Amino acid sequence: MTEVSSLTGRLLVATPSLVDPNFERAVVLLLEHDGDGALGVVLNRPTPVGVADVLEAWAELTGSPDVVFQGGPVSLDAALGLAVVPGGAGCGDAADGPMGWRRIHGAIGLVDLDAPPELLAAELGTLRIFAGYAGWAAGQLEDELADGAWYVVESEPGDVSSPAPEGLWRAVLRRQRSKLAMFATYPDDPTLN
């Protein structure tokens, strides 16, 4: 087997040709990627469910919109907390962050939702709650990349807490310094052109 170069912390941006309803126009932050597979969360799928309705103790720490996001089609009954810790990008390892937070990439990390919120409240910059996640078996993501289903781009801490998540697909593409920026103008329905 060939060695897999980790894409942890990078974004998968669905190409216009990806029409799977779970991932059409999706922006996925990869939380883990190695030879065993990959795991990530879709950043731009807010649900109508308020965080206060399912995790009341964490509701005050979530940004706007203060709803649960559908992180992907796997384990929709499980919740993941993703948070940005200001100044966390330059830190060396997970121990540099607050207790109850595990660094994924730069200033972005996973929150232990079983921990008391007050333990993290003073140090968290932003928090998002996700129901479910996106997962790929060993080699599956690499096959999808080879088939042209995803663009791989760098993430920014603000991607996790975008106040306009529905526009994140276009925003991420627009900021690229390559031909990818042109795809930000790709119509929702190209047959109407």
Short mmCIF file of N, CA, C and O in Angstrom, two decimals, residues 14-127:
data_model
loop_
_atom_site.label_atom_id
_atom_site.label_comp_id
_atom_site.label_asym_id
_atom_site.label_seq_id
_atom_site.Cartn_x
_atom_site.Cartn_y
_atom_site.Cartn_z
N ALA A 14 -16.74 20.32 -2.27
CA ALA A 14 -17.38 19.52 -3.30
C ALA A 14 -17.27 20.22 -4.66
O ALA A 14 -17.53 21.41 -4.77
N THR A 15 -16.90 19.45 -5.68
CA THR A 15 -16.87 20.01 -7.03
C THR A 15 -18.32 20.12 -7.52
O THR A 15 -19.21 19.43 -6.99
N PRO A 16 -18.57 20.95 -8.50
CA PRO A 16 -19.94 21.06 -9.02
C PRO A 16 -20.51 19.73 -9.54
O PRO A 16 -21.71 19.54 -9.55
N SER A 17 -19.63 18.80 -9.91
CA SER A 17 -20.11 17.52 -10.43
C SER A 17 -20.53 16.54 -9.34
O SER A 17 -21.15 15.52 -9.62
N LEU A 18 -20.24 16.84 -8.07
CA LEU A 18 -20.63 15.96 -6.96
C LEU A 18 -22.09 16.23 -6.61
O LEU A 18 -22.41 17.27 -6.05
N VAL A 19 -22.96 15.30 -6.96
CA VAL A 19 -24.40 15.53 -6.77
C VAL A 19 -25.02 14.65 -5.68
O VAL A 19 -26.23 14.67 -5.50
N ASP A 20 -24.21 13.90 -4.95
CA ASP A 20 -24.72 13.15 -3.80
C ASP A 20 -25.37 14.16 -2.85
O ASP A 20 -24.72 15.13 -2.44
N PRO A 21 -26.65 14.00 -2.50
CA PRO A 21 -27.33 15.00 -1.66
C PRO A 21 -26.66 15.23 -0.30
O PRO A 21 -26.81 16.30 0.29
N ASN A 22 -25.90 14.25 0.19
CA ASN A 22 -25.18 14.44 1.46
C ASN A 22 -24.02 15.41 1.33
O ASN A 22 -23.60 16.01 2.31
N PHE A 23 -23.50 15.57 0.10
CA PHE A 23 -22.28 16.35 -0.08
C PHE A 23 -22.35 17.40 -1.19
O PHE A 23 -21.36 18.07 -1.44
N GLU A 24 -23.49 17.57 -1.82
CA GLU A 24 -23.61 18.58 -2.86
C GLU A 24 -23.32 19.96 -2.27
O GLU A 24 -23.90 20.36 -1.26
N ARG A 25 -22.35 20.66 -2.85
CA ARG A 25 -21.90 21.99 -2.41
C ARG A 25 -21.44 22.00 -0.95
O ARG A 25 -21.51 23.01 -0.25
N ALA A 26 -20.94 20.87 -0.49
CA ALA A 26 -20.47 20.76 0.90
C ALA A 26 -19.05 21.27 1.05
O ALA A 26 -18.23 21.21 0.13
N VAL A 27 -18.76 21.77 2.25
CA VAL A 27 -17.41 22.12 2.68
C VAL A 27 -17.15 21.27 3.92
O VAL A 27 -17.83 21.43 4.93
N VAL A 28 -16.19 20.36 3.80
CA VAL A 28 -15.91 19.40 4.87
C VAL A 28 -14.54 19.69 5.47
O VAL A 28 -13.55 19.77 4.75
N LEU A 29 -14.49 19.85 6.78
CA LEU A 29 -13.22 19.99 7.49
C LEU A 29 -12.79 18.59 7.89
O LEU A 29 -13.52 17.89 8.61
N LEU A 30 -11.60 18.18 7.44
CA LEU A 30 -11.09 16.85 7.80
C LEU A 30 -10.48 16.89 9.20
O LEU A 30 -9.55 17.65 9.46
N LEU A 31 -11.04 16.07 10.09
CA LEU A 31 -10.58 16.00 11.48
C LEU A 31 -9.51 14.94 11.65
O LEU A 31 -8.68 15.02 12.55
N GLU A 32 -9.55 13.92 10.79
CA GLU A 32 -8.55 12.84 10.80
C GLU A 32 -8.42 12.32 9.39
O GLU A 32 -9.42 12.20 8.66
N HIS A 33 -7.19 11.99 9.00
CA HIS A 33 -6.95 11.37 7.70
C HIS A 33 -5.62 10.64 7.78
O HIS A 33 -4.59 11.24 8.06
N ASP A 34 -5.69 9.33 7.58
CA ASP A 34 -4.47 8.52 7.56
C ASP A 34 -4.74 7.28 6.72
O ASP A 34 -5.76 7.22 6.01
N GLY A 35 -3.88 6.30 6.78
CA GLY A 35 -4.02 5.09 5.98
C GLY A 35 -5.24 4.27 6.31
O GLY A 35 -5.66 3.41 5.53
N ASP A 36 -5.85 4.51 7.47
CA ASP A 36 -7.04 3.76 7.88
C ASP A 36 -8.34 4.41 7.39
O ASP A 36 -9.41 3.82 7.53
N GLY A 37 -8.26 5.63 6.86
CA GLY A 37 -9.46 6.30 6.37
C GLY A 37 -9.46 7.77 6.76
O GLY A 37 -8.42 8.34 7.09
N ALA A 38 -10.65 8.35 6.73
CA ALA A 38 -10.77 9.78 7.03
C ALA A 38 -12.10 10.05 7.73
O ALA A 38 -13.07 9.31 7.57
N LEU A 39 -12.11 11.13 8.51
CA LEU A 39 -13.30 11.56 9.23
C LEU A 39 -13.33 13.08 9.18
O LEU A 39 -12.29 13.73 9.35
N GLY A 40 -14.50 13.64 8.94
CA GLY A 40 -14.64 15.09 8.91
C GLY A 40 -16.05 15.51 9.23
O GLY A 40 -16.94 14.67 9.46
N VAL A 41 -16.27 16.83 9.25
CA VAL A 41 -17.61 17.37 9.46
C VAL A 41 -17.93 18.37 8.36
O VAL A 41 -17.07 19.14 7.93
N VAL A 42 -19.19 18.34 7.92
CA VAL A 42 -19.67 19.30 6.93
C VAL A 42 -19.93 20.61 7.67
O VAL A 42 -20.72 20.64 8.61
N LEU A 43 -19.28 21.67 7.24
CA LEU A 43 -19.36 22.95 7.94
C LEU A 43 -20.55 23.81 7.53
O LEU A 43 -20.86 24.79 8.21
N ASN A 44 -21.20 23.48 6.42
CA ASN A 44 -22.22 24.39 5.89
C ASN A 44 -23.61 23.76 5.79
O ASN A 44 -24.35 24.03 4.86
N ARG A 45 -24.01 22.95 6.79
CA ARG A 45 -25.33 22.36 6.81
C ARG A 45 -26.04 22.64 8.14
O ARG A 45 -26.21 21.75 8.97
N PRO A 46 -26.47 23.89 8.38
CA PRO A 46 -27.21 24.16 9.62
C PRO A 46 -28.56 23.46 9.59
O PRO A 46 -29.17 23.30 8.54
N THR A 47 -29.00 23.03 10.75
CA THR A 47 -30.33 22.42 10.88
C THR A 47 -31.23 23.44 11.59
O THR A 47 -30.75 24.42 12.14
N PRO A 48 -32.53 23.19 11.64
CA PRO A 48 -33.41 24.09 12.39
C PRO A 48 -33.39 23.84 13.90
O PRO A 48 -34.02 24.56 14.66
N VAL A 49 -32.63 22.85 14.35
CA VAL A 49 -32.58 22.48 15.76
C VAL A 49 -31.61 23.38 16.51
O VAL A 49 -30.43 23.47 16.17
N GLY A 50 -32.10 24.05 17.53
CA GLY A 50 -31.24 24.91 18.34
C GLY A 50 -30.35 24.11 19.26
O GLY A 50 -30.74 23.04 19.74
N VAL A 51 -29.15 24.61 19.51
CA VAL A 51 -28.24 23.94 20.43
C VAL A 51 -28.89 23.83 21.80
O VAL A 51 -28.78 22.81 22.48
N ALA A 52 -29.62 24.85 22.22
CA ALA A 52 -30.28 24.84 23.53
C ALA A 52 -31.28 23.70 23.67
O ALA A 52 -31.56 23.23 24.77
N ASP A 53 -31.82 23.22 22.53
CA ASP A 53 -32.79 22.12 22.56
C ASP A 53 -32.15 20.77 22.83
O ASP A 53 -32.84 19.84 23.27
N VAL A 54 -30.84 20.63 22.55
CA VAL A 54 -30.20 19.32 22.71
C VAL A 54 -29.03 19.33 23.68
O VAL A 54 -28.74 18.32 24.32
N LEU A 55 -28.32 20.44 23.77
CA LEU A 55 -27.18 20.56 24.69
C LEU A 55 -27.24 21.92 25.37
O LEU A 55 -26.41 22.80 25.15
N GLU A 56 -28.25 22.08 26.21
CA GLU A 56 -28.54 23.38 26.82
C GLU A 56 -27.32 24.00 27.51
O GLU A 56 -27.09 25.21 27.41
N ALA A 57 -26.53 23.19 28.16
CA ALA A 57 -25.38 23.71 28.90
C ALA A 57 -24.36 24.39 27.98
O ALA A 57 -23.63 25.29 28.42
N TRP A 58 -24.29 23.99 26.72
CA TRP A 58 -23.32 24.55 25.78
C TRP A 58 -23.89 25.69 24.94
O TRP A 58 -23.15 26.36 24.20
N ALA A 59 -25.17 25.93 25.01
CA ALA A 59 -25.84 26.89 24.13
C ALA A 59 -25.25 28.30 24.21
O ALA A 59 -25.10 28.97 23.18
N GLU A 60 -24.90 28.76 25.39
CA GLU A 60 -24.37 30.12 25.55
C GLU A 60 -23.02 30.31 24.87
O GLU A 60 -22.63 31.43 24.56
N LEU A 61 -22.29 29.22 24.64
CA LEU A 61 -20.95 29.32 24.06
C LEU A 61 -20.94 29.22 22.54
O LEU A 61 -19.91 29.45 21.92
N THR A 62 -22.07 28.87 21.95
CA THR A 62 -22.11 28.73 20.49
C THR A 62 -22.33 30.09 19.84
O THR A 62 -22.96 30.97 20.40
N GLY A 63 -21.78 30.22 18.65
CA GLY A 63 -21.92 31.46 17.90
C GLY A 63 -23.20 31.46 17.09
O GLY A 63 -24.03 30.56 17.18
N SER A 64 -23.33 32.47 16.26
CA SER A 64 -24.50 32.59 15.40
C SER A 64 -24.21 31.95 14.05
O SER A 64 -23.12 32.14 13.51
N PRO A 65 -25.11 31.18 13.53
CA PRO A 65 -26.39 30.77 14.10
C PRO A 65 -26.19 29.73 15.19
O PRO A 65 -25.33 28.87 15.09
N ASP A 66 -26.98 29.83 16.25
CA ASP A 66 -26.83 28.94 17.40
C ASP A 66 -27.67 27.68 17.25
O ASP A 66 -28.48 27.34 18.09
N VAL A 67 -27.43 26.99 16.14
CA VAL A 67 -28.15 25.76 15.83
C VAL A 67 -27.15 24.62 15.72
O VAL A 67 -25.94 24.83 15.59
N VAL A 68 -27.67 23.41 15.73
CA VAL A 68 -26.87 22.22 15.49
C VAL A 68 -26.66 22.10 13.98
O VAL A 68 -27.57 22.37 13.20
N PHE A 69 -25.47 21.72 13.56
CA PHE A 69 -25.15 21.51 12.16
C PHE A 69 -25.13 20.02 11.87
O PHE A 69 -24.72 19.23 12.72
N GLN A 70 -25.57 19.62 10.68
CA GLN A 70 -25.48 18.22 10.29
C GLN A 70 -24.06 18.00 9.77
O GLN A 70 -23.70 18.43 8.68
N GLY A 71 -23.25 17.32 10.57
CA GLY A 71 -21.85 17.10 10.26
C GLY A 71 -21.61 16.09 9.17
O GLY A 71 -20.52 16.01 8.61
N GLY A 72 -22.61 15.30 8.86
CA GLY A 72 -22.48 14.27 7.83
C GLY A 72 -23.53 13.20 8.04
O GLY A 72 -24.30 13.26 8.99
N PRO A 73 -23.52 12.22 7.16
CA PRO A 73 -24.57 11.19 7.21
C PRO A 73 -24.33 10.07 8.21
O PRO A 73 -25.20 9.25 8.43
N VAL A 74 -23.18 10.03 8.87
CA VAL A 74 -22.84 8.93 9.79
C VAL A 74 -23.13 9.34 11.23
O VAL A 74 -22.79 10.44 11.65
N SER A 75 -23.76 8.45 11.99
CA SER A 75 -24.03 8.64 13.43
C SER A 75 -24.71 9.96 13.73
O SER A 75 -24.22 10.76 14.55
N LEU A 76 -25.86 10.19 13.14
CA LEU A 76 -26.58 11.45 13.35
C LEU A 76 -27.05 11.64 14.79
O LEU A 76 -27.41 12.75 15.17
N ASP A 77 -27.02 10.58 15.59
CA ASP A 77 -27.43 10.69 16.99
C ASP A 77 -26.25 11.05 17.91
O ASP A 77 -26.42 11.21 19.11
N ALA A 78 -25.05 11.21 17.33
CA ALA A 78 -23.88 11.58 18.11
C ALA A 78 -23.53 13.05 17.86
O ALA A 78 -23.73 13.56 16.77
N ALA A 79 -23.04 13.71 18.89
CA ALA A 79 -22.69 15.14 18.77
C ALA A 79 -21.19 15.33 18.89
O ALA A 79 -20.52 14.68 19.71
N LEU A 80 -20.68 16.22 18.06
CA LEU A 80 -19.28 16.64 18.11
C LEU A 80 -19.24 18.14 18.33
O LEU A 80 -20.01 18.88 17.71
N GLY A 81 -18.35 18.59 19.17
CA GLY A 81 -18.14 20.02 19.38
C GLY A 81 -16.82 20.41 18.76
O GLY A 81 -15.79 19.78 19.02
N LEU A 82 -16.83 21.43 17.94
CA LEU A 82 -15.63 21.93 17.28
C LEU A 82 -15.45 23.38 17.68
O LEU A 82 -16.38 24.18 17.57
N ALA A 83 -14.28 23.72 18.19
CA ALA A 83 -14.06 25.07 18.69
C ALA A 83 -12.72 25.63 18.25
O ALA A 83 -11.76 24.89 18.04
N VAL A 84 -12.69 26.95 18.15
CA VAL A 84 -11.46 27.68 17.87
C VAL A 84 -11.02 28.31 19.19
O VAL A 84 -11.82 28.93 19.89
N VAL A 85 -9.74 28.13 19.51
CA VAL A 85 -9.15 28.76 20.70
C VAL A 85 -8.23 29.87 20.21
O VAL A 85 -7.24 29.59 19.53
N PRO A 86 -8.57 31.12 20.49
CA PRO A 86 -7.73 32.23 20.03
C PRO A 86 -6.28 32.06 20.47
O PRO A 86 -6.01 31.67 21.61
N GLY A 87 -5.36 32.30 19.54
CA GLY A 87 -3.95 32.14 19.83
C GLY A 87 -3.48 30.71 19.80
O GLY A 87 -2.31 30.42 19.98
N GLY A 88 -4.40 29.79 19.50
CA GLY A 88 -4.05 28.37 19.50
C GLY A 88 -3.25 27.91 18.30
O GLY A 88 -2.66 26.85 18.32
N ALA A 89 -3.19 28.70 17.24
CA ALA A 89 -2.52 28.27 16.02
C ALA A 89 -1.02 28.09 16.21
O ALA A 89 -0.42 27.24 15.59
N GLY A 90 -0.43 28.87 17.06
CA GLY A 90 1.01 28.78 17.23
C GLY A 90 1.46 27.81 18.29
O GLY A 90 2.63 27.60 18.51
N CYS A 91 0.52 27.19 18.96
CA CYS A 91 0.85 26.28 20.04
C CYS A 91 1.40 24.98 19.50
O CYS A 91 1.05 24.52 18.43
N GLY A 92 2.24 24.33 20.28
CA GLY A 92 2.93 23.13 19.82
C GLY A 92 2.11 21.87 19.84
O GLY A 92 2.15 21.09 18.91
N ASP A 93 1.36 21.58 20.90
CA ASP A 93 0.62 20.32 20.95
C ASP A 93 -0.69 20.51 21.70
O ASP A 93 -1.01 21.60 22.16
N ALA A 94 -1.44 19.43 21.82
CA ALA A 94 -2.76 19.49 22.44
C ALA A 94 -2.69 19.97 23.89
O ALA A 94 -3.62 20.59 24.39
N ALA A 95 -1.59 19.69 24.56
CA ALA A 95 -1.47 20.10 25.96
C ALA A 95 -1.43 21.62 26.11
O ALA A 95 -1.64 22.15 27.19
N ASP A 96 -1.15 22.34 25.02
CA ASP A 96 -1.11 23.80 25.08
C ASP A 96 -2.49 24.43 25.13
O ASP A 96 -2.61 25.61 25.41
N GLY A 97 -3.52 23.67 24.82
CA GLY A 97 -4.88 24.19 24.83
C GLY A 97 -5.54 23.96 26.17
O GLY A 97 -4.98 23.34 27.07
N PRO A 98 -6.77 24.45 26.30
CA PRO A 98 -7.48 24.27 27.57
C PRO A 98 -7.89 22.81 27.80
O PRO A 98 -8.02 22.03 26.85
N MET A 99 -8.07 22.46 29.05
CA MET A 99 -8.54 21.12 29.39
C MET A 99 -9.92 20.92 28.76
O MET A 99 -10.75 21.82 28.78
N GLY A 100 -10.14 19.75 28.17
CA GLY A 100 -11.42 19.46 27.53
C GLY A 100 -11.44 19.83 26.05
O GLY A 100 -12.48 19.74 25.40
N TRP A 101 -10.29 20.24 25.51
CA TRP A 101 -10.17 20.62 24.10
C TRP A 101 -8.95 19.90 23.52
O TRP A 101 -7.89 19.89 24.14
N ARG A 102 -9.13 19.26 22.36
CA ARG A 102 -8.03 18.53 21.70
C ARG A 102 -7.78 19.12 20.33
O ARG A 102 -8.67 19.13 19.48
N ARG A 103 -6.57 19.63 20.13
CA ARG A 103 -6.19 20.27 18.88
C ARG A 103 -6.32 19.30 17.69
O ARG A 103 -5.88 18.16 17.75
N ILE A 104 -6.92 19.81 16.62
CA ILE A 104 -6.99 19.09 15.35
C ILE A 104 -5.99 19.68 14.38
O ILE A 104 -5.17 18.99 13.79
N HIS A 105 -6.07 21.00 14.24
CA HIS A 105 -5.17 21.70 13.31
C HIS A 105 -5.14 23.18 13.69
O HIS A 105 -6.20 23.80 13.80
N GLY A 106 -3.96 23.71 13.91
CA GLY A 106 -3.86 25.13 14.26
C GLY A 106 -4.66 25.46 15.50
O GLY A 106 -4.52 24.83 16.54
N ALA A 107 -5.55 26.43 15.38
CA ALA A 107 -6.37 26.88 16.51
C ALA A 107 -7.68 26.11 16.62
O ALA A 107 -8.50 26.38 17.49
N ILE A 108 -7.90 25.13 15.74
CA ILE A 108 -9.16 24.38 15.69
C ILE A 108 -9.00 23.07 16.46
O ILE A 108 -8.01 22.36 16.29
N GLY A 109 -10.01 22.75 17.28
CA GLY A 109 -9.94 21.51 18.03
C GLY A 109 -11.31 20.98 18.40
O GLY A 109 -12.32 21.66 18.25
N LEU A 110 -11.32 19.74 18.87
CA LEU A 110 -12.55 19.09 19.33
C LEU A 110 -12.75 19.36 20.81
O LEU A 110 -11.79 19.39 21.59
N VAL A 111 -14.00 19.56 21.18
CA VAL A 111 -14.38 19.83 22.56
C VAL A 111 -15.00 18.57 23.16
O VAL A 111 -15.83 17.92 22.52
N ASP A 112 -14.60 18.26 24.37
CA ASP A 112 -15.21 17.16 25.11
C ASP A 112 -16.55 17.67 25.65
O ASP A 112 -16.58 18.43 26.62
N LEU A 113 -17.64 17.27 25.02
CA LEU A 113 -18.96 17.77 25.41
C LEU A 113 -19.45 17.17 26.73
O LEU A 113 -20.48 17.60 27.25
N ASP A 114 -18.70 16.21 27.28
CA ASP A 114 -19.02 15.68 28.60
C ASP A 114 -18.37 16.52 29.70
O ASP A 114 -18.70 16.37 30.88
N ALA A 115 -17.44 17.39 29.33
CA ALA A 115 -16.78 18.27 30.30
C ALA A 115 -17.73 19.40 30.68
O ALA A 115 -18.61 19.78 29.89
N PRO A 116 -17.56 19.98 31.85
CA PRO A 116 -18.39 21.13 32.23
C PRO A 116 -18.06 22.33 31.33
O PRO A 116 -16.88 22.67 31.17
N PRO A 117 -19.06 22.97 30.72
CA PRO A 117 -18.80 24.10 29.83
C PRO A 117 -17.99 25.21 30.48
O PRO A 117 -17.16 25.85 29.83
N GLU A 118 -18.19 25.44 31.76
CA GLU A 118 -17.47 26.52 32.44
C GLU A 118 -15.96 26.28 32.47
O GLU A 118 -15.17 27.21 32.60
N LEU A 119 -15.54 25.03 32.29
CA LEU A 119 -14.13 24.68 32.23
C LEU A 119 -13.46 25.31 31.01
O LEU A 119 -12.29 25.66 31.05
N LEU A 120 -14.22 25.46 29.92
CA LEU A 120 -13.68 25.97 28.66
C LEU A 120 -14.14 27.37 28.32
O LEU A 120 -13.57 28.01 27.44
N ALA A 121 -15.18 27.84 28.95
CA ALA A 121 -15.85 29.08 28.55
C ALA A 121 -14.90 30.26 28.37
O ALA A 121 -15.01 31.00 27.39
N ALA A 122 -13.95 30.44 29.25
CA ALA A 122 -13.07 31.60 29.18
C ALA A 122 -12.07 31.54 28.03
O ALA A 122 -11.56 32.56 27.59
N GLU A 123 -11.80 30.33 27.53
CA GLU A 123 -10.75 30.19 26.51
C GLU A 123 -11.27 29.97 25.09
O GLU A 123 -10.52 30.14 24.14
N LEU A 124 -12.54 29.58 24.95
CA LEU A 124 -13.06 29.32 23.61
C LEU A 124 -13.39 30.61 22.88
O LEU A 124 -13.99 31.52 23.44
N GLY A 125 -12.99 30.67 21.62
CA GLY A 125 -13.37 31.81 20.79
C GLY A 125 -14.72 31.57 20.15
O GLY A 125 -15.62 32.39 20.23
N THR A 126 -14.88 30.42 19.54
CA THR A 126 -16.15 30.05 18.90
C THR A 126 -16.38 28.56 19.09
O THR A 126 -15.43 27.80 19.27
N LEU A 127 -17.64 28.16 19.05
CA LEU A 127 -18.00 26.76 19.22
C LEU A 127 -19.14 26.43 18.27
O LEU A 127 -20.09 27.21 18.15
#
